[in-house]
PDB file of C-alpha atoms in Angstrom:
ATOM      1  CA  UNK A   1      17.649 -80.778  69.272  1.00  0.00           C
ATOM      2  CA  UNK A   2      13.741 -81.898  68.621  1.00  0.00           C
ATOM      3  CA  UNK A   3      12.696 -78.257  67.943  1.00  0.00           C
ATOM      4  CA  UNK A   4      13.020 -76.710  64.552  1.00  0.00           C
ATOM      5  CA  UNK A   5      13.534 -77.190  60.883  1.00  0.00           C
ATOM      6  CA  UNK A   6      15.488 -81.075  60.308  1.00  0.00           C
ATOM      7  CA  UNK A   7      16.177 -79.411  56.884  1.00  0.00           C
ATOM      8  CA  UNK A   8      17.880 -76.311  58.552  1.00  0.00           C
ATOM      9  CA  UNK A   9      21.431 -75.689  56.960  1.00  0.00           C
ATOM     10  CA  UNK A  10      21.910 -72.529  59.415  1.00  0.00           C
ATOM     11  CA  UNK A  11      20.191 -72.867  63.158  1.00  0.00           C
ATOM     12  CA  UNK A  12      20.243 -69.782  65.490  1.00  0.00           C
ATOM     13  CA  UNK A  13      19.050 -70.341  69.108  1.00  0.00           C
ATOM     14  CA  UNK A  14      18.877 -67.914  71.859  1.00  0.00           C
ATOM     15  CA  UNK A  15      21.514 -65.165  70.387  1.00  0.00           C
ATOM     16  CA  UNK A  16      21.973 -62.350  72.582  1.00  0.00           C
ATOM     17  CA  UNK A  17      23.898 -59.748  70.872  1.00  0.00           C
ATOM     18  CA  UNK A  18      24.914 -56.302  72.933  1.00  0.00           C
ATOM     19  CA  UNK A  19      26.995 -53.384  72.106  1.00  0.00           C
ATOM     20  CA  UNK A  20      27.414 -51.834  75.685  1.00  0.00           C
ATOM     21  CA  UNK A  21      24.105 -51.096  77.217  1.00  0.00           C
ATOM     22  CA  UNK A  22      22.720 -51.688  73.884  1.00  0.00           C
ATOM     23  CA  UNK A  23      20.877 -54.826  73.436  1.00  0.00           C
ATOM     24  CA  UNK A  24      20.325 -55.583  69.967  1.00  0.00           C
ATOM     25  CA  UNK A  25      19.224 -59.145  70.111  1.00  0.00           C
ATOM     26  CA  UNK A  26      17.877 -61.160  73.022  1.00  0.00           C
ATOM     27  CA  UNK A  27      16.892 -64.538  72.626  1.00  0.00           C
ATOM     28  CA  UNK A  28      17.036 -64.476  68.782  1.00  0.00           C
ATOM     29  CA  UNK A  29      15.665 -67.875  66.971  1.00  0.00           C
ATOM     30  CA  UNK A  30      16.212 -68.889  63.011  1.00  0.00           C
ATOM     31  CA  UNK A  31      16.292 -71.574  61.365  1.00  0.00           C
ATOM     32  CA  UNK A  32      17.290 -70.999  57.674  1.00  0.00           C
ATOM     33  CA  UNK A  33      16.534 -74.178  55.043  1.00  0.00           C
ATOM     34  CA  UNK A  34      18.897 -75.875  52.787  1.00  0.00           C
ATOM     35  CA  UNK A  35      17.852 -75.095  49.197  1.00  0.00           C
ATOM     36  CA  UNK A  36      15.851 -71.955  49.944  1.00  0.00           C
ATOM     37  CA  UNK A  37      16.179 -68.299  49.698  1.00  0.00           C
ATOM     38  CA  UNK A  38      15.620 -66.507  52.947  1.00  0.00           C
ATOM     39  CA  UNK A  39      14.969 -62.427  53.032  1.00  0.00           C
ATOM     40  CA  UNK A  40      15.811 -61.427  56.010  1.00  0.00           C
ATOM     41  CA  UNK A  41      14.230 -57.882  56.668  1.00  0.00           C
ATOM     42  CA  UNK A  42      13.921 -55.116  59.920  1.00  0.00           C
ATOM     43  CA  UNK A  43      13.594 -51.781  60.696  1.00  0.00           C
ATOM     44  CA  UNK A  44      17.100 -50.092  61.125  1.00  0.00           C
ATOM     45  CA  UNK A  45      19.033 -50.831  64.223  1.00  0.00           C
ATOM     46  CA  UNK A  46      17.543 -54.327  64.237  1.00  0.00           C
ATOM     47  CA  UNK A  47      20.941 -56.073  64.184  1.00  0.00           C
ATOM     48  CA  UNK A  48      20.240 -57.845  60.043  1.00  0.00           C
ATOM     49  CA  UNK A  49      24.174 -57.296  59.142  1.00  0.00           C
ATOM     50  CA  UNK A  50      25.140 -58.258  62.814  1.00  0.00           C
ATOM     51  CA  UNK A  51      22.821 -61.443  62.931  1.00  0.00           C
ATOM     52  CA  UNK A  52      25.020 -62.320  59.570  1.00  0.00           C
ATOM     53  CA  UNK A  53      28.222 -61.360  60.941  1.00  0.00           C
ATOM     54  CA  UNK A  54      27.668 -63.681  64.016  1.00  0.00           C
ATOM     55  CA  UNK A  55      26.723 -66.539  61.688  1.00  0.00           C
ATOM     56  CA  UNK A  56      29.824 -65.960  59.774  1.00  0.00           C
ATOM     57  CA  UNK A  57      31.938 -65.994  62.534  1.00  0.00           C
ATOM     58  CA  UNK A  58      33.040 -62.542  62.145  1.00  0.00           C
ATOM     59  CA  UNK A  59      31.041 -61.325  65.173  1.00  0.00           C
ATOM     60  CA  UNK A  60      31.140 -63.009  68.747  1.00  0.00           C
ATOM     61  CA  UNK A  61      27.845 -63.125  70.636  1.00  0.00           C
ATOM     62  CA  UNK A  62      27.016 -62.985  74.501  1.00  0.00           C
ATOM     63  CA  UNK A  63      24.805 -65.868  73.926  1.00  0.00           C
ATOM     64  CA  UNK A  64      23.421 -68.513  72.200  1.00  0.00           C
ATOM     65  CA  UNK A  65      24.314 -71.137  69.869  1.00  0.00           C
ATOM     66  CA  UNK A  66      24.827 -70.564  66.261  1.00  0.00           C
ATOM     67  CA  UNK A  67      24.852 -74.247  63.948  1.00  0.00           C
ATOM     68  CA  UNK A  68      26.101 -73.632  60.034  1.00  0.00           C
ATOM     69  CA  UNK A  69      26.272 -76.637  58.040  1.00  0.00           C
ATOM     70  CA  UNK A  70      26.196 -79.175  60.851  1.00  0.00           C
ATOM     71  CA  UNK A  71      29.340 -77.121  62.416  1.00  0.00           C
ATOM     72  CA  UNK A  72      28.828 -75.294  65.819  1.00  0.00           C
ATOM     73  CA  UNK A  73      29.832 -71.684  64.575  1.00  0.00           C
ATOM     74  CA  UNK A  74      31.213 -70.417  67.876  1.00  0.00           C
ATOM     75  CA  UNK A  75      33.715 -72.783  68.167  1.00  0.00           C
ATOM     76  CA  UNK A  76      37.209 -72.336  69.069  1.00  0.00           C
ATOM     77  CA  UNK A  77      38.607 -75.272  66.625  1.00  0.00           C
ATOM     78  CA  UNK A  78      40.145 -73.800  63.789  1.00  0.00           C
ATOM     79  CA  UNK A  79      38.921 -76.890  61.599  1.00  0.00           C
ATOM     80  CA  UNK A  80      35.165 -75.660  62.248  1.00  0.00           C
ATOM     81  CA  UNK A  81      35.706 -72.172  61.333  1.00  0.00           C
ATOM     82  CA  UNK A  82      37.396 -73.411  58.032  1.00  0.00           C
ATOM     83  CA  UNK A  83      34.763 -76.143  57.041  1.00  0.00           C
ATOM     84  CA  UNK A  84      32.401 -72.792  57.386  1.00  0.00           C
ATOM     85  CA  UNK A  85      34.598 -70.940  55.309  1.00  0.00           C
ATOM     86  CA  UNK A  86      35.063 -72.731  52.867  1.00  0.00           C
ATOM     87  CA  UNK A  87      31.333 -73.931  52.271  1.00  0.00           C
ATOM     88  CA  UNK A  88      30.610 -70.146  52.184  1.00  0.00           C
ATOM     89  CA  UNK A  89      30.343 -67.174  49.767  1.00  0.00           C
ATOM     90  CA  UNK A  90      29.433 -63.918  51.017  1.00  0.00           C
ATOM     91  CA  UNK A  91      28.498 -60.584  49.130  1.00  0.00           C
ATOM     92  CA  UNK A  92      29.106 -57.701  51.390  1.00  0.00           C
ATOM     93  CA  UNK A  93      26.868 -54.557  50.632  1.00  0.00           C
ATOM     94  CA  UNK A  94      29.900 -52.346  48.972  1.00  0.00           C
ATOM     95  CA  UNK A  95      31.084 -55.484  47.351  1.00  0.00           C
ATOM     96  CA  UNK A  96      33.833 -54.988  49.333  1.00  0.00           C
ATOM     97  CA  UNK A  97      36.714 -55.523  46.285  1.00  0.00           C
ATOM     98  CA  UNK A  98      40.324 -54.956  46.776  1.00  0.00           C
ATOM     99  CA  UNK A  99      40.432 -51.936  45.435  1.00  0.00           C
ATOM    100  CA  UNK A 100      44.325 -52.697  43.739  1.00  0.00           C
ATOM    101  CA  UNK A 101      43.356 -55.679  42.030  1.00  0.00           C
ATOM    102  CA  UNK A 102      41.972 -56.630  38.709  1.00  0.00           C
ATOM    103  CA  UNK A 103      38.664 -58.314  39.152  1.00  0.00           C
ATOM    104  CA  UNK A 104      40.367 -61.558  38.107  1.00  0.00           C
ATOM    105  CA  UNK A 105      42.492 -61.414  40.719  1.00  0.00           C
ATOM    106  CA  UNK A 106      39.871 -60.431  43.279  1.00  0.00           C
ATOM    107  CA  UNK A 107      37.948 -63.412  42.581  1.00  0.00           C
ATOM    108  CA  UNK A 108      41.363 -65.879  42.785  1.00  0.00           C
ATOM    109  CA  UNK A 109      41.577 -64.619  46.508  1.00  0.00           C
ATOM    110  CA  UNK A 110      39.844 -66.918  47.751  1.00  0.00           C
ATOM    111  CA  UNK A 111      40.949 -69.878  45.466  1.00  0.00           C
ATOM    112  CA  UNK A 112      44.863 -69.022  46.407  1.00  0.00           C
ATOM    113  CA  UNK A 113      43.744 -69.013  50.266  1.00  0.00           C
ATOM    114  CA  UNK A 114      41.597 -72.797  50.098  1.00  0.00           C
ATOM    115  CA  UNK A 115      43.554 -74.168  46.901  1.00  0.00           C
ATOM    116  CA  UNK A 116      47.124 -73.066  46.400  1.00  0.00           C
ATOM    117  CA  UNK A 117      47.953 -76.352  45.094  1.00  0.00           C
ATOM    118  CA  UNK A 118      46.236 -75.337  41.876  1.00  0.00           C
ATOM    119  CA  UNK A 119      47.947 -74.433  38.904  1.00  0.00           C
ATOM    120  CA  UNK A 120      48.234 -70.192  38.290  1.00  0.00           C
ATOM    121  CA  UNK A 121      46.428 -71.651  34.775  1.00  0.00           C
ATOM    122  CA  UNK A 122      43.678 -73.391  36.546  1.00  0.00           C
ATOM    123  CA  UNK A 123      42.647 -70.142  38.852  1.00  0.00           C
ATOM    124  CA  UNK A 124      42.778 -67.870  36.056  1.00  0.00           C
ATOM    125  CA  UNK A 125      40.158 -70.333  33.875  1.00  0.00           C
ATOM    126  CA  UNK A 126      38.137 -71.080  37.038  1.00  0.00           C
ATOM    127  CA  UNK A 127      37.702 -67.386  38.202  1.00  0.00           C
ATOM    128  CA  UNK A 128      37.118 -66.598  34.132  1.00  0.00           C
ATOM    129  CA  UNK A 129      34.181 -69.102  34.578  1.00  0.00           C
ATOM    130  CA  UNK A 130      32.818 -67.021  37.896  1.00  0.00           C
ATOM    131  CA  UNK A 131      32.845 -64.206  36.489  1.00  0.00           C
ATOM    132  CA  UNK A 132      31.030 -65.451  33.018  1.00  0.00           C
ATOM    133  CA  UNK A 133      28.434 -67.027  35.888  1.00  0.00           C
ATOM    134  CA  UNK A 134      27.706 -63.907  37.335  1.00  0.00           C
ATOM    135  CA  UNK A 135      26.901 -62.186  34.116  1.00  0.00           C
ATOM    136  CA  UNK A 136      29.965 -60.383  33.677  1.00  0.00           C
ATOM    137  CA  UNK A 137      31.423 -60.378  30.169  1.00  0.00           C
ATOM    138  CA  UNK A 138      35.139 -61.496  29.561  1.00  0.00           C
ATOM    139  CA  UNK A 139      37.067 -58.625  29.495  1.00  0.00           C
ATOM    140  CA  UNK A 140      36.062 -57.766  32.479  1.00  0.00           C
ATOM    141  CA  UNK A 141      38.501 -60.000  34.376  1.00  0.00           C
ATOM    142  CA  UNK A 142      41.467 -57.595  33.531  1.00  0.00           C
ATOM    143  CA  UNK A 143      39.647 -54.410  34.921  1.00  0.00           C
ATOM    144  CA  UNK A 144      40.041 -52.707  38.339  1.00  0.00           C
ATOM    145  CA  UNK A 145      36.959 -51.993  39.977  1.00  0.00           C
ATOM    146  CA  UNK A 146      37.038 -48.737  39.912  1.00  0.00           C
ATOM    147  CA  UNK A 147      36.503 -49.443  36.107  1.00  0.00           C
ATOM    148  CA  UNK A 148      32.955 -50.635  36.512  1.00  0.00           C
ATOM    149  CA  UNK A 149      29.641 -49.320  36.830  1.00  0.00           C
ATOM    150  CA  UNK A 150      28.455 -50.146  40.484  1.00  0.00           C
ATOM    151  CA  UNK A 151      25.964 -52.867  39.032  1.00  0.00           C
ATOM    152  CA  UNK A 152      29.415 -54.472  37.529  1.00  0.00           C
ATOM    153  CA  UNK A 153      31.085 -54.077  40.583  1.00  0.00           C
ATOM    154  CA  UNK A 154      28.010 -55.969  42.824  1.00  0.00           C
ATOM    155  CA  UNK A 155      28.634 -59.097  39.946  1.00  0.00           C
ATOM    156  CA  UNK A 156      32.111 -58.830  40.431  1.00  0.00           C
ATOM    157  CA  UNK A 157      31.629 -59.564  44.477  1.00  0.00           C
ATOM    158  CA  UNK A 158      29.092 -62.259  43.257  1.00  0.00           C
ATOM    159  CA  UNK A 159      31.638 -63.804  41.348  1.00  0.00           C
ATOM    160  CA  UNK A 160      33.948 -63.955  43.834  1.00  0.00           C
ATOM    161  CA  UNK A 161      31.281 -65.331  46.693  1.00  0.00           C
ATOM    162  CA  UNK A 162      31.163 -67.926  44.343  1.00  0.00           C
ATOM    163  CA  UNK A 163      35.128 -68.643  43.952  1.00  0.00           C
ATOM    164  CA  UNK A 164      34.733 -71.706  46.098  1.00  0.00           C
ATOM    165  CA  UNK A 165      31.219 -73.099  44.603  1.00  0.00           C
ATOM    166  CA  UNK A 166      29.904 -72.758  48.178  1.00  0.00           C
ATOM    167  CA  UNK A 167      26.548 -74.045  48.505  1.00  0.00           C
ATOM    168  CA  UNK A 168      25.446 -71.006  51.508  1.00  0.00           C
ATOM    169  CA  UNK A 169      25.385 -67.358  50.188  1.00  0.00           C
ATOM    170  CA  UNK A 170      25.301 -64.525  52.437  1.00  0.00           C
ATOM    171  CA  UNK A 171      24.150 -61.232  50.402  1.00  0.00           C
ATOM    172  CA  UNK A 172      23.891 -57.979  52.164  1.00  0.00           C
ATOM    173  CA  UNK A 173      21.631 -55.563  50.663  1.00  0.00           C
ATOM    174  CA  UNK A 174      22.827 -56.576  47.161  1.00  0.00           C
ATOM    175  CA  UNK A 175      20.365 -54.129  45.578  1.00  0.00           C
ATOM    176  CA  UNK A 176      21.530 -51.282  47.374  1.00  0.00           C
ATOM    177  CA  UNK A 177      22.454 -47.972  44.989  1.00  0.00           C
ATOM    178  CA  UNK A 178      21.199 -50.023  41.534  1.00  0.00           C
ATOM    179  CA  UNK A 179      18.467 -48.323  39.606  1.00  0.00           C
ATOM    180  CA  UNK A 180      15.229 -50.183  38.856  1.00  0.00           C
ATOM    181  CA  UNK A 181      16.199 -52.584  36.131  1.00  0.00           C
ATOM    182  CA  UNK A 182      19.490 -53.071  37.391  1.00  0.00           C
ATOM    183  CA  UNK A 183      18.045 -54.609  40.560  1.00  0.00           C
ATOM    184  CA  UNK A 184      15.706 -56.637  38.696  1.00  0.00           C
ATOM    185  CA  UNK A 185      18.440 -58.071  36.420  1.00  0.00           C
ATOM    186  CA  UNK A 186      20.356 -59.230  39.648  1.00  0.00           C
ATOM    187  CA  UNK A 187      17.366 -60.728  41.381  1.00  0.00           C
ATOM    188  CA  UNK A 188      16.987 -62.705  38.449  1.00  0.00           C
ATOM    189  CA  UNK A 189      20.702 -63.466  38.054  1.00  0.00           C
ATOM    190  CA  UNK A 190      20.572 -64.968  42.558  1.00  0.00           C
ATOM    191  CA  UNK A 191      16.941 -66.623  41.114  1.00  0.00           C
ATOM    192  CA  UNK A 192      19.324 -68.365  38.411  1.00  0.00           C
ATOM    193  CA  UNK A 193      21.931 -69.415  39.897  1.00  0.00           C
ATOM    194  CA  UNK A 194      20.028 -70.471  43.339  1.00  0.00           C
ATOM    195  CA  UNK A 195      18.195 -73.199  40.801  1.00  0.00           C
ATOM    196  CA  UNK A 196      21.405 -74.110  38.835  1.00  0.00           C
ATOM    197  CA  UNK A 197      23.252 -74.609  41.717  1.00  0.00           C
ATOM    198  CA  UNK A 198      21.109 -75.868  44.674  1.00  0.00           C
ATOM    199  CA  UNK A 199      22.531 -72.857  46.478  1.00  0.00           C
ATOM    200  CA  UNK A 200      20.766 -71.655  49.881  1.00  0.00           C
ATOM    201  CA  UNK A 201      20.725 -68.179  49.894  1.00  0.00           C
ATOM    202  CA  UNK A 202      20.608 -65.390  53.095  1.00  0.00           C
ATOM    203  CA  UNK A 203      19.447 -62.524  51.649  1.00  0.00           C
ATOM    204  CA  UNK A 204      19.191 -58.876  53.369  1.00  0.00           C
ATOM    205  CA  UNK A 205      17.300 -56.977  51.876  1.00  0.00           C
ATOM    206  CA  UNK A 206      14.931 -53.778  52.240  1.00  0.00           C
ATOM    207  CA  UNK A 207      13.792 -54.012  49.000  1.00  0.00           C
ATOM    208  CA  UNK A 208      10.507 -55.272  48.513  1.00  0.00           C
ATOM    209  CA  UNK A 209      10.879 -56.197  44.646  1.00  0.00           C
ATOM    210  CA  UNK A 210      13.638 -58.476  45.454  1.00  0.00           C
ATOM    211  CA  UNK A 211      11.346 -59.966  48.566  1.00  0.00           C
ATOM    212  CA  UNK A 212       8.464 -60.268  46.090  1.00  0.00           C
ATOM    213  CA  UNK A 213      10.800 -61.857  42.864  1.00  0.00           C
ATOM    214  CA  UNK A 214      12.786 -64.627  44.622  1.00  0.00           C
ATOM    215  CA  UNK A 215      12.414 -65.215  48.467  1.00  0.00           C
ATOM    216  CA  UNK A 216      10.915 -68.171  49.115  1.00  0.00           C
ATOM    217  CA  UNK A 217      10.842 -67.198  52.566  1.00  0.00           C
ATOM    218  CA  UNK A 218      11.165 -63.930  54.861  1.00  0.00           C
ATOM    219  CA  UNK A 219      12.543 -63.387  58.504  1.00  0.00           C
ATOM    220  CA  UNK A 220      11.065 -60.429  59.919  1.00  0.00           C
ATOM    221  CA  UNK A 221      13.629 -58.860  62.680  1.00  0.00           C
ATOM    222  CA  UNK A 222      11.663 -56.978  65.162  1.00  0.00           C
ATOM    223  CA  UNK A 223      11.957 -56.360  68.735  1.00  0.00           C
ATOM    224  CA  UNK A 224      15.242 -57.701  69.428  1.00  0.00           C
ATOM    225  CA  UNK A 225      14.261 -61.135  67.977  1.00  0.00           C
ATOM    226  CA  UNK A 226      12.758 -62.792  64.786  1.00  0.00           C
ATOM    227  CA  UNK A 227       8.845 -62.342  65.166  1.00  0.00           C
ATOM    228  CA  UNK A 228       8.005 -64.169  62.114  1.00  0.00           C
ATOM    229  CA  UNK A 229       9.747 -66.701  59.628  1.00  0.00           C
ATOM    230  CA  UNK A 230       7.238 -67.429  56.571  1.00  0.00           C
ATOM    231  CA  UNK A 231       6.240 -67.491  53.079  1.00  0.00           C
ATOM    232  CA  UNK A 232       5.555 -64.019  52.035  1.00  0.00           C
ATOM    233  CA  UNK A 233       1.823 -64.432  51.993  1.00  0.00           C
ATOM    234  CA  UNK A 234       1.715 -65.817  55.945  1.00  0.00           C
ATOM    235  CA  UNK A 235       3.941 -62.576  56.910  1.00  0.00           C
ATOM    236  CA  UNK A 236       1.855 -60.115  54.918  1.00  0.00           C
ATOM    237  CA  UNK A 237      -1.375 -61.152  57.374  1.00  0.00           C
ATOM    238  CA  UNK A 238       0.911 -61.467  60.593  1.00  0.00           C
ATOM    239  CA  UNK A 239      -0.183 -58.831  63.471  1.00  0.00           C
ATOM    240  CA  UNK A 240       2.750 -56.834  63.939  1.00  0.00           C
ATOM    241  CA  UNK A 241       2.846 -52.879  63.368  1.00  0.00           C
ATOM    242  CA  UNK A 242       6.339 -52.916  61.789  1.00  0.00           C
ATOM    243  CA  UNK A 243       4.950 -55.564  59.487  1.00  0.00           C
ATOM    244  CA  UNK A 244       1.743 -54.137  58.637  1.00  0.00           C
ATOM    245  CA  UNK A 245       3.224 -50.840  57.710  1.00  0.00           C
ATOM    246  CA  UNK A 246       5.794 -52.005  55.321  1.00  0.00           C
ATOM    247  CA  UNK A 247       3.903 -54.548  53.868  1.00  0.00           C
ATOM    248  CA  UNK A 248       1.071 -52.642  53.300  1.00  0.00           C
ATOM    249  CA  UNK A 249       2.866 -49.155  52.096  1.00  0.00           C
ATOM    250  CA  UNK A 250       2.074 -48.026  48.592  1.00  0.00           C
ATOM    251  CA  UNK A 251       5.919 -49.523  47.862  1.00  0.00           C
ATOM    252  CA  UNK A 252       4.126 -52.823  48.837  1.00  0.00           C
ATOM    253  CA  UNK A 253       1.892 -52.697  46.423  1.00  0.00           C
ATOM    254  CA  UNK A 254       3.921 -51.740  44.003  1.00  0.00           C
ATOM    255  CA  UNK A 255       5.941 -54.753  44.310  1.00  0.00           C
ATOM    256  CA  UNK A 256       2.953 -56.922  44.173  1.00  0.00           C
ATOM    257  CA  UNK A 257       1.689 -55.126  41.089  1.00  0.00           C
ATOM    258  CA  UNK A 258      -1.283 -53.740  42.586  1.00  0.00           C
ATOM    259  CA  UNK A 259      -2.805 -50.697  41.085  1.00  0.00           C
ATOM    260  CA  UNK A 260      -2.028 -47.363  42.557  1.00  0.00           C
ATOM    261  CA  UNK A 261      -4.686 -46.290  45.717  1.00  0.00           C
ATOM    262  CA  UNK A 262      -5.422 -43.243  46.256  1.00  0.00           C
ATOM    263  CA  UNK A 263      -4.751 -41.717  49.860  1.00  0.00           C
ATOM    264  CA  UNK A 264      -7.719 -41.700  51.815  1.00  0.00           C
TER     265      UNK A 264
END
């Protein structure tokens, strides 16, 4: 394939996702690079979890061709869809915890599924070591989730994402439902560990602090497709009225730490 990003560690072309008569994408592009974090923002109803889904596997498209990692995505071989798996972490927006489980155990899940040969010891100093990574003190490995605050619970998730040391993240909306300084902490905590780690990160997000604090890049999902994949600056100037209007809100400025305007 001559067109696109050599460097790109996910490649999208032509997706066509429906539900029904609904169309949600048609003819969808993206390339997403290795080593980068991608913000991935849209209106609602513009298909952001469902473009991730399909990339994950979890979702199968009308058309188009899906690439993670070198793998085809949409294959049928079950040694694809592991090699995928296995070389990625995913935060889902509720954190998505077993609800039974400590959050020790939550984050062995995935280290029982890909690794059972390990020694019980081994998972229970490896997922120790997640959690410590995601900024979660010690004792928390013997809690339920219900026993955290929801900022503790979104680490918790994170620490199991990274159960596997995977080096593609998938987070959806991990900001959602955290106060101000919360979500700050967090984007600094992704920032962190994207640059200790060489991680690649796919980040959906509507908040604009978290596009402004870490993305290196943004994919703006707009009429069924991708309209625009850029640094922040590029996509701020791009001629779009779903792009001009949220990039140029008074929650825009904000997050670029412009003074206040007043409303003309």
């Amino acid at each position: 394939m001559g067109t696109g990003d050599d460097n790109a560690i996910i490649r999208v072309r032509g997706l066509v996702n429906r539900f029904g008569e609904q169309v949600v994408h048609d003819g969808l592009d993206l390339d997403v690079r290795r080593g980068e974090i991608l913000g991935v923002v849209g209106g609602s109803g513009t298909g952001k979890s469902v473009l991730m889904r399909a990339i994950l596997g979890l979702r199968q498209p009308q058309a188009g061709s899906i690439h993670v990692l070198d793998t085809d995505a949409l294959s049928e071989d079950p040694q694809a869809r592991l090699h995928i798996e296995r070389n990625t972490g995913v935060l889902f927006q509720d954190g998505a915890l077993f609800s039974s489980l400590t959050v020790g155990e939550n984050v062995q899940v995935p280290l029982k599924e890909h690794h059972g040969e390990l020694p019980d010891s081994w998972r229970y100093e490896l997922a120790l070591l997640k959690i410590k990574l995601a900024g979660l003190p010690a004792d928390a490995l013997n809690k339920l989730p219900a026993q955290l605050s929801g900022g503790m619970r979104k680490r918790a998730g994170l620490a199991r994402a990274l159960a596997l040391d995977p080096p593609l993240l998938f987070l959806d909306e991990p900001t959602a439902g955290l106060d101000p300084i919360g979500a700050a902490a967090f984007d600094r905590l992704i920032k962190t560990l994207q640059e200790a780690l060489g991680l690649t990160v796919f980040l959906i997000t509507h908040d604009l602090d978290t596009l402004y604090a870490i993305c290196d890049r943004v994919a703006v999902l707009a009429d069924r497709k991708v309209v625009i994949t850029a640094p922040l600056a590029e996509v701020e100037r791009f001629d779009h009225p779903w792009v001009q209007e949220y990039f140029h809100g008074p929650r825009a400025r904000a997050a670029r730490g412009e003074p206040e305007q007043e409303e003309v």
